[in-house]
Amino acid sequence: MFDTLSERLRRTLGSLTGRGRISEADVDAAMREIRLALLEADVNFKVVKEFVARVREKAVGHEVLESLSAGQQVVKIVHDELVELLSAGDRTFHLAGNPAVVALVGLQGSGKTTSTAKLARHVIKLGRRPVLVAADPYRPAAADQLETLAKAIGVPVHRAPVGTPVVDIVRGGVEAARRQVRDVVIVDTAGRLSVDEALMAEIADIDAATHPVETLLVVDAMTGQEAVSVAQAFVAAVPVTGLILTKIDGDARGGAALSISAVTGVPVKFMGTGEKTDALEVFHPDRLASRILGMGDILTLVERAQEVVDQKQAAQLEERLRKGAFTLDDMLDSMQQMQKMGPLGQVMSMIPGLGGLAGEAQAAVDRGELRRTEAIIRSMTRAERRDPTVLNSSRRRRIAAGSGTTLPDVNRLVKQFTEMQKLMKQLSSGGRRGALGALAGRR
Ligand SMILES: Nc1nc2c(ncn2[C@@H]2O[C@H](COP(=O)(O)OP(=O)(O)OP(=O)(O)O)[C@@H](O)[C@H]2O)c(=O)[nH]1
Ligand SMILES: [Mg+2]
């Protein structure tokens, strides 16, 4: 979502860091660029104006302009102000109470039902036992949709016959939680086409009857500034404690995500990054700011890696890396582990310095290059995988035929691997070993 903005900001800031001394005029030129980039990304104009003014004020100070690292310092100011812009209120996800009631509200199609299931997975990871409540008394299909999602993740759903008042459904859900010894109740409410009084009254009733510890407003980030006005209307009418921004994986320009907290004063607590129930990220302003500025997002990456990567295998890999004994088998392993972490382009965009390569890497995946690489390695014998120097041309031809690729494909892979091995040796002897070295050397 932030690709275009990110590219423009990186180019602008890159021109600042690329030189020794910078002048006030340089800062002003950069600020003009940043202003345009933000406006084009559909960030609220008032937010842009204030943001640029704050950055400029700090950047033209004596200490900054007169230092030798002025360019870098301006980048840091932009980063810190971006973090500030994305941070509002208390971002803690509260789960006090037994059961803790969490209500999801929002317009039709914003992603409430999907987010309900995603949140259920999230609270399970926190060691809690959720029950979901289908609080849509108008469309039985809505409860069916929630049930399907819940079944896939093994979580019970409380539902009631069509026509049951919403408050009664939610109360019933709280009772069901007590009966089944479940300590979190996540309520999926019915959507409306627009912000209307009936909807607000319904949410207020749920609030009065069950005192949710969190009332999370689900907004579709793809709708741009519309999302911001919808959020403003909700926040004015009901006690919203946080936002879930969905469809961050889409190709909208990102302005909504960047301005919504600044405009409403309500913190974003989660981001939806895909249709599947595991596509939910806890919102970290500093990480998003770094990602946008191309500084990578190592923390998210490390967390994701911890979730999907086999720790024992990773430790073994690290050990072999340290000894400089990285083989084609390891390459195959790490490729497979890497793919479990998500689309390669997305993963790369989180690694500092590799953000710019993300698009190209994803394109390579889409062209089937990873699959070809896998096929080639699988067509080698164990001895060949351990020591590719034995690969003479007849062996290479055999491998090409066996993997359904061509001789140049095989040659290219062997060359890439040899270069990678060299790089690994340098990294490990330089002390920068570990999973990150392996990741960074992937391409
Ligand atoms: N790409 C993407 N799609 C999403 C995300 N969240 C939800 N969706 C999709 O958006 C559509 C609507 O999602 P729902 O969860 O049904 O939305 P809802 O708010 O419950 O809709 P109503 O109950 O009709 O008001 C579905 O097709 C979801 O798969 C997300 O983070 N990324
Ligand atoms: Mg729904």
XYZ file of C-alpha atoms and ligand atoms in Angstrom:
476
model
C 0.000 0.000 0.000
C 2.793 2.430 0.768
C 5.034 1.613 -2.197
C 4.731 4.839 -4.181
C 4.949 7.069 -1.130
C 7.829 5.074 0.203
C 9.744 5.340 -3.056
C 9.288 9.095 -3.270
C 10.263 9.724 0.325
C 13.318 7.527 -0.025
C 14.428 9.357 -3.144
C 13.984 12.758 -1.487
C 15.728 11.790 1.708
C 18.414 9.964 -0.223
C 19.312 13.210 -1.961
C 19.802 14.811 1.457
C 21.999 12.093 2.872
C 24.023 11.880 -0.306
C 25.926 15.097 0.380
C 28.065 16.483 3.176
C 26.706 19.849 4.244
C 23.133 20.900 3.627
C 21.590 24.345 3.630
C 18.237 25.689 4.671
C 17.352 25.845 0.990
C 18.091 22.118 0.656
C 15.769 21.403 3.556
C 13.064 23.553 2.005
C 13.365 21.777 -1.316
C 13.096 18.424 0.442
C 10.082 19.598 2.441
C 8.310 20.615 -0.759
C 8.909 17.139 -2.140
C 7.727 15.466 1.058
C 4.623 17.622 1.115
C 3.747 16.620 -2.433
C 4.473 12.964 -1.776
C 2.178 12.913 1.247
C -0.602 14.768 -0.535
C -0.361 12.410 -3.468
C -0.569 9.499 -1.046
C -3.940 10.961 -0.043
C -2.912 12.055 3.429
C -5.298 14.598 4.917
C -4.088 18.072 3.832
C -4.210 19.562 7.312
C -2.176 16.674 8.653
C 0.373 17.198 5.875
C 0.671 20.899 6.569
C 1.335 20.401 10.255
C 3.688 17.504 9.646
C 5.872 19.414 7.207
C 5.931 22.487 9.454
C 7.097 20.417 12.427
C 9.804 18.641 10.454
C 11.063 21.899 8.961
C 11.220 23.654 12.282
C 13.379 20.934 13.765
C 15.488 20.426 10.655
C 16.636 24.020 10.175
C 17.935 24.320 13.736
C 21.623 25.219 14.162
C 22.677 21.925 15.661
C 21.314 20.040 12.704
C 22.468 22.163 9.778
C 25.906 22.704 11.196
C 26.599 19.079 11.910
C 28.407 16.894 9.424
C 25.622 14.321 9.439
C 22.879 16.862 8.741
C 21.287 14.724 6.033
C 20.976 11.708 8.307
C 19.628 13.856 11.093
C 16.892 15.207 8.847
C 15.977 11.644 7.938
C 15.747 10.829 11.619
C 13.538 13.860 12.225
C 11.204 12.766 9.424
C 11.137 9.256 10.879
C 10.407 10.461 14.411
C 7.671 12.819 13.245
C 6.128 10.049 11.181
C 6.081 7.854 14.285
C 4.491 10.730 16.193
C 1.866 11.122 13.478
C 0.957 7.440 13.676
C 0.848 7.357 17.469
C -2.263 8.492 19.261
C -3.702 7.535 22.603
C -3.231 4.227 24.357
C -2.356 1.431 21.938
C -2.544 -1.361 24.532
C -5.032 -4.064 23.625
C -6.983 -4.385 26.858
C -8.398 -7.723 27.905
C -9.357 -7.064 31.511
C -12.516 -8.676 32.860
C -13.757 -12.223 32.953
C -14.939 -12.546 30.358
C -13.396 -9.542 28.625
C -15.854 -8.276 26.029
C -14.405 -6.950 22.761
C -16.895 -5.487 20.285
C -16.096 -4.952 16.609
C -18.112 -2.266 14.883
C -18.014 -0.587 11.505
C -19.609 -0.119 8.129
C -20.728 -2.912 5.832
C -17.900 -4.828 4.255
C -15.181 -3.124 6.265
C -13.888 -6.482 7.475
C -15.572 -6.987 10.878
C -16.309 -10.682 10.534
C -12.887 -11.508 9.126
C -11.225 -9.397 11.822
C -13.272 -11.147 14.525
C -11.735 -14.471 13.510
C -8.271 -12.891 13.202
C -8.566 -11.402 16.691
C -9.654 -14.776 18.035
C -6.395 -16.267 16.778
C -4.508 -13.363 18.273
C -6.001 -13.757 21.761
C -5.424 -17.523 21.641
C -1.750 -16.737 21.073
C -1.948 -14.532 24.160
C -3.067 -17.616 26.076
C -6.777 -16.722 26.227
C -9.893 -18.737 25.372
C -12.240 -16.773 23.132
C -15.856 -17.316 22.175
C -17.259 -15.407 19.191
C -20.694 -13.829 19.085
C -22.622 -13.424 15.850
C -24.521 -10.257 16.753
C -26.200 -9.775 13.391
C -29.911 -10.577 13.871
C -30.822 -9.602 10.313
C -28.854 -11.909 8.049
C -28.461 -15.578 8.997
C -25.715 -15.759 6.357
C -23.636 -13.407 8.494
C -23.631 -15.901 11.371
C -22.872 -18.729 8.939
C -19.842 -16.824 7.629
C -18.540 -16.334 11.164
C -19.163 -19.979 11.990
C -17.190 -21.169 8.980
C -14.217 -18.992 9.928
C -14.462 -19.987 13.594
C -14.622 -23.687 12.797
C -11.394 -23.471 10.841
C -9.598 -22.127 13.903
C -11.459 -24.264 16.416
C -13.306 -21.527 18.282
C -16.968 -21.745 19.397
C -19.600 -19.291 18.145
C -22.655 -18.094 20.015
C -25.592 -17.270 17.753
C -29.325 -16.719 18.168
C -32.439 -17.015 15.975
C -33.193 -14.241 13.487
C -34.960 -11.341 15.168
C -33.366 -11.736 18.595
C -32.494 -8.231 19.862
C -28.765 -7.525 19.543
C -28.377 -6.815 23.247
C -29.885 -10.208 24.089
C -27.533 -11.976 21.681
C -24.505 -10.321 23.245
C -25.721 -11.006 26.793
C -26.284 -14.625 25.756
C -22.713 -14.692 24.452
C -21.345 -13.515 27.786
C -23.371 -16.204 29.576
C -22.160 -18.830 27.115
C -18.581 -17.753 27.832
C -19.107 -18.214 31.570
C -20.694 -21.638 31.041
C -17.916 -22.809 28.740
C -15.188 -21.248 30.895
C -14.059 -18.912 28.148
C -12.473 -15.626 29.098
C -12.787 -13.419 26.013
C -15.997 -12.618 24.139
C -15.463 -11.135 20.683
C -18.623 -9.622 19.257
C -19.097 -9.377 15.485
C -21.797 -6.773 14.884
C -23.939 -6.087 11.828
C -22.722 -3.515 9.342
C -24.663 -0.660 7.806
C -24.250 1.107 4.505
C -23.692 4.424 6.218
C -23.309 5.898 9.671
C -26.913 6.085 10.908
C -28.692 6.579 14.211
C -30.055 3.053 14.463
C -26.532 1.630 14.191
C -25.164 4.025 16.784
C -28.056 3.212 19.144
C -27.345 -0.493 18.726
C -23.669 -0.026 19.603
C -24.581 2.173 22.578
C -26.955 -0.559 23.818
C -24.269 -3.241 23.586
C -21.980 -0.896 25.445
C -24.462 -0.259 28.257
C -25.409 -3.918 28.629
C -22.000 -5.600 28.515
C -19.374 -2.865 29.076
C -16.876 -3.952 26.424
C -13.314 -3.355 27.510
C -12.553 -2.650 23.851
C -14.869 -1.261 21.177
C -12.801 -1.535 18.035
C -13.846 0.317 14.924
C -13.021 -1.630 11.785
C -12.212 0.633 8.827
C -11.329 -0.260 5.277
C -8.048 1.490 4.462
C -8.787 1.078 0.757
C -11.490 3.736 0.985
C -8.945 6.501 1.583
C -10.131 9.765 3.120
C -13.655 8.316 3.276
C -12.330 5.968 5.970
C -11.146 8.979 7.936
C -14.560 10.692 7.849
C -16.342 7.453 8.756
C -14.029 7.069 11.731
C -14.691 10.655 12.785
C -18.449 10.042 12.719
C -18.185 6.870 14.804
C -15.796 8.383 17.308
C -18.163 11.308 17.807
C -21.121 9.003 18.517
C -19.836 5.936 20.372
C -16.952 5.216 22.756
C -14.431 3.757 20.294
C -11.268 2.551 22.053
C -9.225 1.678 19.006
C -9.100 1.080 15.271
C -8.494 -1.946 13.130
C -7.322 -0.845 9.681
C -8.106 -3.557 7.171
C -6.962 -4.227 3.599
C -3.553 -2.666 4.158
C -2.400 -5.235 1.592
C -4.439 -3.455 -1.083
C -3.078 -0.925 -3.533
C -4.720 2.208 -2.158
C -2.315 5.048 -1.503
C -2.097 4.737 2.267
C -3.225 8.229 3.179
C -6.034 6.950 5.375
C -3.685 4.800 7.405
C -1.337 7.736 7.861
C -3.894 10.349 8.850
C -6.623 8.488 10.712
C -5.080 8.610 14.191
C -3.940 12.203 13.849
C -7.433 13.294 12.796
C -9.514 11.222 15.228
C -7.155 10.984 18.200
C -7.960 7.260 18.384
C -5.093 4.754 18.212
C -4.784 2.133 15.509
C -4.375 -1.148 17.389
C -4.288 -3.674 14.560
C -3.804 -3.850 10.809
C -5.401 -6.425 8.522
C -2.974 -7.463 5.816
C -4.876 -10.138 3.930
C -8.013 -12.236 3.706
C -6.751 -15.184 5.726
C -7.239 -15.395 9.480
C -3.521 -15.140 10.183
C -3.206 -11.814 8.364
C -3.412 -9.522 11.374
C -0.543 -7.420 12.680
C -0.308 -5.537 15.922
C 0.178 -1.929 14.912
C 3.607 -0.485 15.714
C 3.991 3.140 14.544
C 7.786 2.971 14.634
C 7.870 -0.146 12.505
C 5.461 1.223 9.930
C 7.427 4.493 9.770
C 10.665 2.574 9.224
C 9.036 0.414 6.596
C 7.766 3.475 4.725
C 11.162 5.150 4.871
C 12.840 1.983 3.632
C 14.600 1.366 6.916
C 13.099 -2.083 7.016
C 11.062 -3.682 9.689
C 13.335 -6.150 11.345
C 11.202 -6.633 14.429
C 8.104 -7.736 12.547
C 10.248 -9.982 10.432
C 11.893 -11.565 13.437
C 8.522 -12.156 15.077
C 7.130 -13.700 11.946
C 10.208 -15.848 11.585
C 9.845 -17.033 15.162
C 6.301 -18.079 14.455
C 6.921 -20.087 11.323
C 10.553 -21.049 11.263
C 11.571 -24.306 12.823
C 13.859 -23.132 15.628
C 16.011 -26.255 15.695
C 16.571 -26.134 11.979
C 17.406 -22.433 12.237
C 19.966 -23.098 14.954
C 21.596 -25.793 12.843
C 21.680 -23.477 9.880
C 23.289 -20.787 11.949
C 25.886 -23.245 13.156
C 26.761 -24.279 9.603
C 26.871 -20.649 8.513
C 29.292 -19.897 11.258
C 31.558 -22.669 10.103
C 31.276 -21.416 6.543
C 29.744 -24.782 5.613
C 26.642 -23.509 3.853
C 25.499 -26.041 1.247
C 22.873 -26.211 -1.465
C 20.758 -28.272 0.941
C 20.827 -25.347 3.355
C 19.871 -23.037 0.544
C 16.863 -25.235 -0.217
C 15.902 -25.330 3.483
C 16.182 -21.614 3.965
C 14.219 -20.993 0.790
C 11.411 -23.127 2.123
C 11.464 -21.501 5.554
C 11.502 -18.093 3.937
C 8.442 -18.906 1.851
C 6.537 -19.809 5.004
C 7.052 -16.254 6.210
C 4.921 -14.771 3.473
C 5.254 -13.443 -0.049
C 8.951 -12.813 -0.707
C 8.392 -9.230 -1.826
C 6.609 -8.432 1.437
C 9.335 -10.098 3.479
C 12.108 -8.257 1.640
C 10.420 -4.900 2.021
C 10.934 -5.311 5.757
C 14.679 -5.823 5.544
C 16.679 -2.594 5.803
C 18.444 -1.823 2.571
C 16.554 -4.444 0.594
C 13.263 -2.585 0.389
C 14.139 -1.320 -3.051
C 14.618 -4.865 -4.332
C 11.292 -6.143 -3.010
C 9.367 -5.601 -6.225
C 11.968 -7.292 -8.342
C 12.237 -10.237 -5.958
C 8.497 -10.758 -5.952
C 8.491 -10.572 -9.750
C 11.133 -13.307 -9.787
C 8.919 -15.464 -7.587
C 5.955 -14.793 -9.826
C 8.019 -15.866 -12.820
C 8.559 -19.188 -11.093
C 12.265 -18.706 -10.402
C 12.069 -20.061 -6.881
C 10.271 -23.153 -8.074
C 12.928 -23.635 -10.787
C 15.703 -23.232 -8.247
C 14.071 -25.830 -6.033
C 13.668 -28.243 -8.923
C 17.323 -27.856 -9.892
C 18.615 -28.511 -6.375
C 16.325 -31.503 -6.042
C 17.739 -32.998 -9.231
C 21.234 -33.064 -7.761
C 22.742 -35.984 -5.911
C 23.621 -35.596 -2.246
C 27.287 -35.329 -3.074
C 26.620 -32.619 -5.632
C 24.563 -30.624 -3.160
C 27.331 -30.802 -0.612
C 30.032 -29.807 -3.029
C 28.913 -28.192 -6.291
C 32.506 -27.965 -7.538
C 32.070 -31.527 -8.838
C 29.476 -30.261 -11.284
C 31.071 -30.720 -14.680
C 29.147 -30.045 -17.832
C 27.716 -33.532 -18.274
C 26.377 -33.499 -14.719
C 24.907 -30.042 -15.309
C 23.180 -31.254 -18.463
C 21.737 -34.207 -16.561
C 20.444 -31.884 -13.843
C 18.881 -29.524 -16.380
C 17.067 -32.418 -18.026
C 16.004 -33.852 -14.673
C 14.570 -30.577 -13.418
C 12.916 -29.532 -16.649
C 15.151 -26.464 -16.876
C 17.994 -25.457 -19.181
C 21.760 -25.566 -18.883
C 22.009 -21.768 -18.500
C 19.486 -22.010 -15.615
C 21.677 -24.543 -13.848
C 24.828 -22.518 -14.495
C 23.216 -19.396 -13.140
C 22.134 -21.121 -9.953
C 25.575 -22.605 -9.332
C 27.131 -19.197 -9.856
C 24.621 -17.505 -7.533
C 25.239 -20.128 -4.905
C 29.006 -19.758 -5.119
C 28.693 -16.000 -4.703
C 26.330 -16.451 -1.808
C 28.713 -18.880 -0.147
C 31.507 -16.356 -0.461
C 29.333 -13.643 1.054
C 28.326 -15.922 3.906
C 31.949 -16.613 4.702
C 32.702 -12.906 4.807
C 29.704 -12.219 6.982
C 30.407 -15.019 9.396
C 34.063 -14.132 9.738
C 33.021 -10.510 10.268
C 30.843 -11.594 13.152
C 27.571 -10.635 11.491
C 26.218 -14.132 11.471
C 22.757 -15.415 12.087
C 19.447 -15.655 10.403
C 19.610 -12.121 9.157
C 22.801 -12.762 7.257
C 21.114 -15.717 5.647
C 18.102 -13.657 4.713
C 20.077 -10.726 3.414
C 22.151 -13.034 1.259
C 19.103 -14.633 -0.281
C 19.429 -12.725 -3.524
N -7.315 -8.178 1.206
C -7.977 -8.106 2.360
N -9.280 -8.414 2.376
C -9.936 -8.329 3.540
C -9.296 -7.925 4.750
N -10.224 -7.931 5.731
C -11.377 -8.329 5.160
N -11.231 -8.572 3.842
C -12.231 -8.977 2.852
O -13.240 -8.004 2.797
C -14.501 -8.592 2.553
C -15.506 -8.186 3.629
O -15.069 -8.710 4.869
P -16.077 -9.083 6.045
O -15.239 -9.512 7.190
O -17.145 -9.987 5.589
O -16.687 -7.641 6.326
P -17.839 -7.262 7.352
O -17.479 -5.937 7.908
O -18.064 -8.351 8.306
O -19.075 -7.118 6.376
P -20.656 -7.052 6.780
O -20.873 -8.105 7.819
O -21.355 -7.321 5.507
O -20.881 -5.685 7.288
C -14.262 -10.086 2.539
O -14.159 -10.482 1.191
C -12.933 -10.249 3.234
O -12.231 -11.391 2.786
C -7.892 -7.588 4.691
O -7.242 -7.210 5.666
N -7.291 -7.709 3.465
Mg -19.812 -9.380 8.800
